[in-house]
Short mmCIF file of C-alpha atoms in Angstrom, two decimals:
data_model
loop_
_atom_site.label_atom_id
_atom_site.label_comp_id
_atom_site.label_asym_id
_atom_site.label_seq_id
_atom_site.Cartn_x
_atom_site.Cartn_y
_atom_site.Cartn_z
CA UNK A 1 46.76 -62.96 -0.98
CA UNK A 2 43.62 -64.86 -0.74
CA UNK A 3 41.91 -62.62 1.87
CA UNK A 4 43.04 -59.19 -0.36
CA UNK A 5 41.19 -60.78 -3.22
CA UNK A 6 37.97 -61.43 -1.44
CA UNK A 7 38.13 -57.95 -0.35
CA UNK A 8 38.29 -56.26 -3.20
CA UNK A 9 36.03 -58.82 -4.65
CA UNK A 10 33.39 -57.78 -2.26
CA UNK A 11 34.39 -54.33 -2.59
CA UNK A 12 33.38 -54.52 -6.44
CA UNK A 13 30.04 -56.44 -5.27
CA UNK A 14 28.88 -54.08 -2.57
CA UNK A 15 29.91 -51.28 -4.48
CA UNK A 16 30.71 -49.33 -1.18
CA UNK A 17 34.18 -47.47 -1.41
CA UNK A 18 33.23 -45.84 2.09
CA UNK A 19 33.45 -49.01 3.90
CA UNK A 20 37.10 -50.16 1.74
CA UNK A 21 38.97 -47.53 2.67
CA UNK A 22 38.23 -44.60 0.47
CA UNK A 23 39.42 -41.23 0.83
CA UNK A 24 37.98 -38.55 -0.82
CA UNK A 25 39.93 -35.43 -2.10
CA UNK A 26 41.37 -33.18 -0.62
CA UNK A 27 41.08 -34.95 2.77
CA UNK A 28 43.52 -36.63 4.76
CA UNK A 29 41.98 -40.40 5.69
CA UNK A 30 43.48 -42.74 8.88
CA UNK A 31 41.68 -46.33 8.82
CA UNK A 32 43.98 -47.16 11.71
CA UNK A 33 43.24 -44.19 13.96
CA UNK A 34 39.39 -43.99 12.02
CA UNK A 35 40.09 -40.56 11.47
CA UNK A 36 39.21 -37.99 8.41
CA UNK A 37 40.90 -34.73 8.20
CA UNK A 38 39.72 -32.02 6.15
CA UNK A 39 41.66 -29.18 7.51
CA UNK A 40 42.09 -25.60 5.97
CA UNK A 41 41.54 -27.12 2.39
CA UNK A 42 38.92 -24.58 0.70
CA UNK A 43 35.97 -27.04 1.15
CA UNK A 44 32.27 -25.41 0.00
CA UNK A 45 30.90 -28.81 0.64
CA UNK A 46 31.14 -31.81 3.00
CA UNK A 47 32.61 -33.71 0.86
CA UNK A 48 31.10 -37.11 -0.64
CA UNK A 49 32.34 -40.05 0.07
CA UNK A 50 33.79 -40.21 3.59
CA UNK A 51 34.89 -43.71 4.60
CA UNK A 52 32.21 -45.49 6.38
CA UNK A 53 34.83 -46.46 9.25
CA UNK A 54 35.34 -42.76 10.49
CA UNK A 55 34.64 -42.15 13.94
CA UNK A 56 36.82 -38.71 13.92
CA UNK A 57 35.70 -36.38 11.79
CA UNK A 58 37.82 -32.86 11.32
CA UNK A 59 35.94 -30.64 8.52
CA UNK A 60 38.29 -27.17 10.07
CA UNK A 61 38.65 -24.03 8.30
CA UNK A 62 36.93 -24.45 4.72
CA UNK A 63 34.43 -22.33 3.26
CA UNK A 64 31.24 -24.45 4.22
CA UNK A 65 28.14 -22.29 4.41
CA UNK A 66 25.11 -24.61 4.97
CA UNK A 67 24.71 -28.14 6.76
CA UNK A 68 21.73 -30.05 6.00
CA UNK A 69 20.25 -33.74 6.37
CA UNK A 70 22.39 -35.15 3.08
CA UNK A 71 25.52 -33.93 4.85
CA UNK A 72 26.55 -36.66 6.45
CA UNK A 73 24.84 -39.53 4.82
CA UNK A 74 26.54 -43.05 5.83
CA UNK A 75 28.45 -41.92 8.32
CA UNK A 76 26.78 -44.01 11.57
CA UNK A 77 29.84 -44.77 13.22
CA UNK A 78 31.32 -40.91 13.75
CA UNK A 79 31.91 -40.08 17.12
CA UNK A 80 33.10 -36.98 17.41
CA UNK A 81 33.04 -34.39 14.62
CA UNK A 82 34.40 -30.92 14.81
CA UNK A 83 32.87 -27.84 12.36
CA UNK A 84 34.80 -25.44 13.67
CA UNK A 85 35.87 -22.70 11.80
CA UNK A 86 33.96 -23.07 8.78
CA UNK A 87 31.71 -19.82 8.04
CA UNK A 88 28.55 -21.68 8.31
CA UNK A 89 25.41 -19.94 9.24
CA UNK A 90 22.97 -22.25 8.33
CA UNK A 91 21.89 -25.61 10.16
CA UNK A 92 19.13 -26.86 8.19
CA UNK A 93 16.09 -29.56 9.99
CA UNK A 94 18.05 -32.99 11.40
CA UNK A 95 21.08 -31.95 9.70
CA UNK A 96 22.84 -34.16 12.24
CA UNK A 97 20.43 -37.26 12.25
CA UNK A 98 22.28 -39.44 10.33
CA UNK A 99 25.24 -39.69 12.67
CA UNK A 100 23.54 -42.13 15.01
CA UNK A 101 27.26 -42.43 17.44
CA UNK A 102 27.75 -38.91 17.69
CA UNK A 103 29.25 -37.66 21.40
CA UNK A 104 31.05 -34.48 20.51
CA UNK A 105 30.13 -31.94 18.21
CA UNK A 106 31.82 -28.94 17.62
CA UNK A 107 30.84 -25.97 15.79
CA UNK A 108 32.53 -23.26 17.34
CA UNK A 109 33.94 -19.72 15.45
CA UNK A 110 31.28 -19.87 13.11
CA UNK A 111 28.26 -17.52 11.71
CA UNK A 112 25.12 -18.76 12.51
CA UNK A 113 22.04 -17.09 11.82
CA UNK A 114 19.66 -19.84 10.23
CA UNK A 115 19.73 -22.11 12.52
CA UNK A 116 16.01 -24.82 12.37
CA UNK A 117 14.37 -25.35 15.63
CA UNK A 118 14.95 -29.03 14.82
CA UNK A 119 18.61 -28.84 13.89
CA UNK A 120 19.54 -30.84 16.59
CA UNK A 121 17.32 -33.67 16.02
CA UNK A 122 18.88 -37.01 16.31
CA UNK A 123 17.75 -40.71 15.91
CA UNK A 124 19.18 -41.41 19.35
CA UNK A 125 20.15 -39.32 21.99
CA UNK A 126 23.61 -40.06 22.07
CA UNK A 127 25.23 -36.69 21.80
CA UNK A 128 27.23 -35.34 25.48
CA UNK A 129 28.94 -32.40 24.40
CA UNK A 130 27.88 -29.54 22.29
CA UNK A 131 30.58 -26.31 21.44
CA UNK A 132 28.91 -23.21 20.59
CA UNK A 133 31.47 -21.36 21.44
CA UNK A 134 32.04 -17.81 19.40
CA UNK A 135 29.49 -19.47 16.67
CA UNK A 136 26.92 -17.53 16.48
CA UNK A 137 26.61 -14.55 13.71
CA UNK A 138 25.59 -12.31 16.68
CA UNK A 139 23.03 -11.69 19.92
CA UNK A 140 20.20 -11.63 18.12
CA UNK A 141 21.21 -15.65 16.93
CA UNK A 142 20.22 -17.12 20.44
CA UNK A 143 16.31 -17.05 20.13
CA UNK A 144 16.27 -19.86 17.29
CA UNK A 145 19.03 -21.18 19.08
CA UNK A 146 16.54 -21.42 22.01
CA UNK A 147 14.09 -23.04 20.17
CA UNK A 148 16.42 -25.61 18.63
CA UNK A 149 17.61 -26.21 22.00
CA UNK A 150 13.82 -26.41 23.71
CA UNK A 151 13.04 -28.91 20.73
CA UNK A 152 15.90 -31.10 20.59
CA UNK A 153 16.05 -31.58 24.41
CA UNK A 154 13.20 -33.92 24.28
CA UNK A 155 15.64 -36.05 21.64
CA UNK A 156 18.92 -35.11 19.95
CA UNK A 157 20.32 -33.86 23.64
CA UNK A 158 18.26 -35.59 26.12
CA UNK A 159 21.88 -37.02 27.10
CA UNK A 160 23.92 -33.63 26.80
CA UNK A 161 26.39 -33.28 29.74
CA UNK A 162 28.26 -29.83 28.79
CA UNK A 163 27.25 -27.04 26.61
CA UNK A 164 29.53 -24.01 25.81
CA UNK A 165 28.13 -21.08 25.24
CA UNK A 166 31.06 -18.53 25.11
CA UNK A 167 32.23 -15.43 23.48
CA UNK A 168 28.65 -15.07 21.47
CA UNK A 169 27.75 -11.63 22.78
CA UNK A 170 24.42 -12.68 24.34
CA UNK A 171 22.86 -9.88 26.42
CA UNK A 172 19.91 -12.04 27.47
CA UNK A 173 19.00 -15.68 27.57
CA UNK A 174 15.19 -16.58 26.74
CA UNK A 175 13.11 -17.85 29.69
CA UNK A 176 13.32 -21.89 29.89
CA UNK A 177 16.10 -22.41 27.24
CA UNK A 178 17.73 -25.10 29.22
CA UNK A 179 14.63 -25.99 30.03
CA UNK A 180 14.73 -29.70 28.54
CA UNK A 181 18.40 -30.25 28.83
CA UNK A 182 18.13 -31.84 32.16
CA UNK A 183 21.07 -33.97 31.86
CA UNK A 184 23.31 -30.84 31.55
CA UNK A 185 25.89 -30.70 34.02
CA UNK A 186 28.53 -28.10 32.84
CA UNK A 187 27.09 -24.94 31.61
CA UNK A 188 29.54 -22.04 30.49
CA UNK A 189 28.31 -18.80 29.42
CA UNK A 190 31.60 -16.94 30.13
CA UNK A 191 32.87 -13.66 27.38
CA UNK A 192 29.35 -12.41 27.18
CA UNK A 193 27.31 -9.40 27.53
CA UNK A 194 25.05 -10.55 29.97
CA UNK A 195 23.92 -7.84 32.31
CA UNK A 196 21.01 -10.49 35.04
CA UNK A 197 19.84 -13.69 35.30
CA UNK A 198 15.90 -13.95 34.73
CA UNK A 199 13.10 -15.82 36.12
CA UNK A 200 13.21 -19.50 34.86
CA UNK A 201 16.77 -19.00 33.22
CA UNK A 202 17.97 -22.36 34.87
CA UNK A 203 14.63 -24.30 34.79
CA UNK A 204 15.20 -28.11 35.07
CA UNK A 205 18.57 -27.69 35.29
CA UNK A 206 20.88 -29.12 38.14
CA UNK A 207 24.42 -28.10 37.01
CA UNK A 208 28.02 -28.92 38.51
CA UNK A 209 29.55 -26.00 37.07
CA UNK A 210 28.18 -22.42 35.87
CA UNK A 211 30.65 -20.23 33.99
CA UNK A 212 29.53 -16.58 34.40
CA UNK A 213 32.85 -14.68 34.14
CA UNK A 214 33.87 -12.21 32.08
CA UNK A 215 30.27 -10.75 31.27
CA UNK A 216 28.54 -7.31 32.59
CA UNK A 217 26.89 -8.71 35.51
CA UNK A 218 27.01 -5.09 38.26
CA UNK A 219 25.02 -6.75 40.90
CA UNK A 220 22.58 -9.70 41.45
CA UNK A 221 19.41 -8.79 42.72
CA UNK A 222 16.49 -11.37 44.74
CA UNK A 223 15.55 -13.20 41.83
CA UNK A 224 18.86 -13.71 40.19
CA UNK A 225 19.80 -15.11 43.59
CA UNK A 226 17.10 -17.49 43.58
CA UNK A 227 18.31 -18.85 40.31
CA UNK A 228 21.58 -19.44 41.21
CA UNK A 229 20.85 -20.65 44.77
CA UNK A 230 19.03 -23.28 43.10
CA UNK A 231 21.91 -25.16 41.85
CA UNK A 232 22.72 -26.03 44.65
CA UNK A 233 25.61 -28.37 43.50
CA UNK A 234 27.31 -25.93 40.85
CA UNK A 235 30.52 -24.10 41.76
CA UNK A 236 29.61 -20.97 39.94
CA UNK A 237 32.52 -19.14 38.12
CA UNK A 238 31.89 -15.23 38.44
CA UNK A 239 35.26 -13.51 37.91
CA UNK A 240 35.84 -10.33 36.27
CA UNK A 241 32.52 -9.00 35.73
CA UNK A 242 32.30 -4.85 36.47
CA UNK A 243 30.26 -5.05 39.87
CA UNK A 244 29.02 -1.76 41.32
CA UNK A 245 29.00 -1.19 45.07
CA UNK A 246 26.11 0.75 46.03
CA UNK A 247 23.11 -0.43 48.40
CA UNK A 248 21.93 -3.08 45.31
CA UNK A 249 24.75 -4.90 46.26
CA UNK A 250 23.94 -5.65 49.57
CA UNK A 251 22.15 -8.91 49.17
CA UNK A 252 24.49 -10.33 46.71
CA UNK A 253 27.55 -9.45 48.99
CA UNK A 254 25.58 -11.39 51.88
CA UNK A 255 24.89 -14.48 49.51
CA UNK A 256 28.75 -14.62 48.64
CA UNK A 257 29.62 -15.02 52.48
CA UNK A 258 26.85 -17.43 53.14
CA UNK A 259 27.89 -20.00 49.98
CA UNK A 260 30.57 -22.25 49.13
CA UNK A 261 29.34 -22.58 45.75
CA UNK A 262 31.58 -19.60 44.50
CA UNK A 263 35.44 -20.90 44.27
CA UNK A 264 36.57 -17.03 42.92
CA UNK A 265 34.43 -15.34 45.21
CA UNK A 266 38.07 -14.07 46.84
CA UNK A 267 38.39 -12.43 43.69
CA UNK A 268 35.39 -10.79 42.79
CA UNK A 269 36.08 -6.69 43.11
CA UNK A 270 33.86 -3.22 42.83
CA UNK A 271 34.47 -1.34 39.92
CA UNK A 272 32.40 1.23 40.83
CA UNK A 273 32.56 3.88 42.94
CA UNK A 274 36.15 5.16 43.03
CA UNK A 275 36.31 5.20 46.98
CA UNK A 276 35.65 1.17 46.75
CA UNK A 277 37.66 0.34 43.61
CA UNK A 278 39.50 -3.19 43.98
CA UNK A 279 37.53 -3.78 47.53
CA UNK A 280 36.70 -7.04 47.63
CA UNK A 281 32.81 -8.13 47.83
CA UNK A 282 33.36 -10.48 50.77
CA UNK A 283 34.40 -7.20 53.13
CA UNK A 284 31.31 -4.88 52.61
CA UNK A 285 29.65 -5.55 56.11
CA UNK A 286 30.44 -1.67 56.74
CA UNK A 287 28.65 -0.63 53.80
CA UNK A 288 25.56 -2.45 54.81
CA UNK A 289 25.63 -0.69 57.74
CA UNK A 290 25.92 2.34 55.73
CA UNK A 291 23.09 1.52 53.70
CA UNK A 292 20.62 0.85 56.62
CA UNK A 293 21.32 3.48 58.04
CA UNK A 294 20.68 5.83 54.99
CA UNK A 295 17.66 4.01 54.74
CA UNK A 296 16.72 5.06 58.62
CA UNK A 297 17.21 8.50 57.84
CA UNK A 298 15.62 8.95 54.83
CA UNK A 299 12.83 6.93 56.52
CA UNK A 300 12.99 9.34 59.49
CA UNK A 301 13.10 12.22 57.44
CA UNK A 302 10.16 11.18 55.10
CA UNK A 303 8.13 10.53 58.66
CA UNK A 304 9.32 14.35 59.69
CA UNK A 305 7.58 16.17 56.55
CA UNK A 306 4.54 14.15 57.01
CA UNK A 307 4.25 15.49 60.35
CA UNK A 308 5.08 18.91 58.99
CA UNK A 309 2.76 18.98 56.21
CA UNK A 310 -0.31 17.83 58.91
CA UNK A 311 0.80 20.32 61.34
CA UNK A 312 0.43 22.88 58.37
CA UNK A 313 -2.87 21.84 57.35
CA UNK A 314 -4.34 21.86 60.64
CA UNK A 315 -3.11 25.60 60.82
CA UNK A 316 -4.31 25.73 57.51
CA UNK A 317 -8.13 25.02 58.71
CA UNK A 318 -7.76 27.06 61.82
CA UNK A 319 -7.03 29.94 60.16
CA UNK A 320 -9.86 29.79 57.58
CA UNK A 321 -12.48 28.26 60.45
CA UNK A 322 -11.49 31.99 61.93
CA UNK A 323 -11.54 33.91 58.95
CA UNK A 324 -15.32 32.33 58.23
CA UNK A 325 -16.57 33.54 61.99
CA UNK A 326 -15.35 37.04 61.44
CA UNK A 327 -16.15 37.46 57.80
CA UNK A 328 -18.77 40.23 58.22
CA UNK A 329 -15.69 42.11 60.14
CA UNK A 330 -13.82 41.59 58.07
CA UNK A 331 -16.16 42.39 55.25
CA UNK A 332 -16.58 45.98 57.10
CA UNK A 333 -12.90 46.51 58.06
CA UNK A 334 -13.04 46.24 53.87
CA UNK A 335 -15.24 48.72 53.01
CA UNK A 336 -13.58 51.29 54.93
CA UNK A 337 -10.31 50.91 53.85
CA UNK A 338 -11.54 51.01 50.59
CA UNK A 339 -13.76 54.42 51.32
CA UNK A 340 -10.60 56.11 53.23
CA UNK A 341 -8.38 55.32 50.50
CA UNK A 342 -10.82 56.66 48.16
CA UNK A 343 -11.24 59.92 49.64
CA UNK A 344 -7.00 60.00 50.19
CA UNK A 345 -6.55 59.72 46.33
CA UNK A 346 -9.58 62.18 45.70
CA UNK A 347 -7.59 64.40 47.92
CA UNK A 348 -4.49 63.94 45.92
CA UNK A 349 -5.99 64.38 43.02
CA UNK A 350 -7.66 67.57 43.82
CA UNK A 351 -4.06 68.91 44.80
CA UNK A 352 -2.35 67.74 41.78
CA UNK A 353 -4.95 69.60 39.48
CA UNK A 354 -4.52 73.17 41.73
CA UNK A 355 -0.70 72.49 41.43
CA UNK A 356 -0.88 72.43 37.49
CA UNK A 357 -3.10 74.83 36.69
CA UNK A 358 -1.88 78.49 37.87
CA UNK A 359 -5.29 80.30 37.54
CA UNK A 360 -6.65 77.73 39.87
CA UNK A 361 -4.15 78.11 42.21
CA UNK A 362 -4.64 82.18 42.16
CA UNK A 363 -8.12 81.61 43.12
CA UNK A 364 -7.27 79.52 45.58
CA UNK A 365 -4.70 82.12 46.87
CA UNK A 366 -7.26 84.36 46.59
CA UNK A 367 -9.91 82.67 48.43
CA UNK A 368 -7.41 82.80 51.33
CA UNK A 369 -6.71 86.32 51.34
CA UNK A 370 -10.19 87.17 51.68
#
């Protein structure tokens, strides 16, 4: 009885209902388990007054549009903390810096648009896991994520160990986005629309595991190789994207028989052409072959109309070398075509006019007579 009453006593002194147990409406409060729930209940706002205790923190489903740097006042001790769900598409500057313990933070199947290069600013760098998946309002969301991402490496998620990226859309990622995470070890990008890796797409990374399935990868070509030959320790997930199986394959089909850092390269198929639908990439040896040889003929056939076209314009010069020595025979065989046609068609002509005029002709018949 004695110990209740100095609580509350110093309850009334401290005036601090977050730290005695407080639950704020409509939530659903645990001191036991240090555990707030504030699932599906409508929320526009994180609400006030959170118990100072809470070190799970489920704000799911609500109607919460903007986080910012009041949001989570006074709540130091909150380890994990899950957004998911909530329609929010703006993350103001440090809107996170308050929550000094955080490890997990989830903000996955939301809108975000607005999102501050420093939103993930912390006072420590304490955070390890970081779910964007399906959060972002669409594609176009990923270059402030970038910057966000570029900034808050250096503190906010100098610690991060796994970042999920999923079912966003992307078609790209920015050169050096990762570039400061280099802690990350579990990287999945999977349910996108990414069609090649870049140049510097994995700078400073050294992952254990790259999630790349289920995008619109068709091939990877020299410098997408380099990128993911460089993590050298990842096993590399690359299932069911729609690879095509023409010549541009070639290399990638080599790299997937020389690694082991591919656990699903047994299932990784053409789509494209028809003849090699379902063949698997690990058995295209043949069409190698095929392809260097293609590339011999066309190479011997290119070398053939070379040839041809010097041949031609050495006969080329010949024959106007001889036309120049013989141009004044020429020039004569000229004229006198010219003056026997001439006196053909004046011959002709003279005929036609006896033929149409009768009285002509009479004297002409005439003239014979006599």
């Amino acid at each position: 009885m004695f110990s209740a009453v100095v609580r509350v006593s110093l309850c009334a002194l401290l005036l601090s209902p977050g730290l005695c147990g407080a639950c704020p409406f409509p939530c659903e409060c645990s001191e036991a388990a240090r555990t707030v729930k504030c699932v599906l209940k409508d929320l526009k706002d994180i609400p006030a007054g959170i118990p100072g205790y809470t070190r799970n923190l489920f704000i799911t489903g609500n109607q919460i549009r903007r986080i910012g740097p009041k949001s989570f006042q006074g709540l130091e001790n909150v380890t994990t903390l899950s957004l998911s769900n909530n329609r929010i598409n703006t993350v103001e500057s440090r809107a996170f810096a308050g929550l000094r313990s955080l490890r997990s933070l989830d903000l996955s199947t939301n809108q975000l648009s607005g999102i501050h290069p420093e939103a993930f600013l912390l006072e420590n760098s304490s955070l390890q896991e970081l779910d964007l998946s399906q959060a972002l309002y669409n594609h176009s969301a990923v270059t402030p994520l970038a910057s966000s991402l570029r900034l808050g490496g250096g503190r906010g998620l100098g610690r991060l160990l796994r970042l999920d990226l999923s079912d966003n859309g992307l078609i790209f990622l920015p050169p050096g986005m990762f570039a400061n995470l280099s802690g990350l070890q579990q990287l999945d990008l999977s349910n996108n629309s990414l069609v090649a890796i870049m140049d510097s797409t994995f700078l400073g990374l050294d992952l254990r595991k790259l999630d790349l399935s289920l995008n619109a990868f068709k091939t990877f070509k020299e410098d997408s190789l380099r990128e993911l030959g460089g993590q050298r320790q990842a096993q590399i997930l690359l299932r069911d994207n729609p690879f095509v199986c023409n010549c541009d394959v070639e290399d990638f089909a080599r790299w997937l028989n020389s690694t082991s850092g591919v656990p699903d390269a047994d299932r990784l198929v053409c789509v494209d052409p028809r003849e090699l639908h379902n063949v698997s990439l690990l058995s295209l040896g043949e069409l190698a072959l095929e392809c260097h040889a293609s590339k011999g003929a066309d190479l011997a056939l290119q070398t053939s109309y070379v040839f041809l076209g010097i041949v031609l314009g050495i006969v080329g010069v010949i024959f106007l070398f001889v036309l120049y020595l013989n141009r004044k025979g020429i020039k004569k065989w000229i004229y006198e075509t010219r003056d026997a046609c001439r006196e053909l068609m004046e011959g002709y002509h003279y005929r036609y006019e006896i033929e149409s005029d009768p009285r002509l002709a009479q004297i002409s018949t005439t003239s014979s007579d006599l």
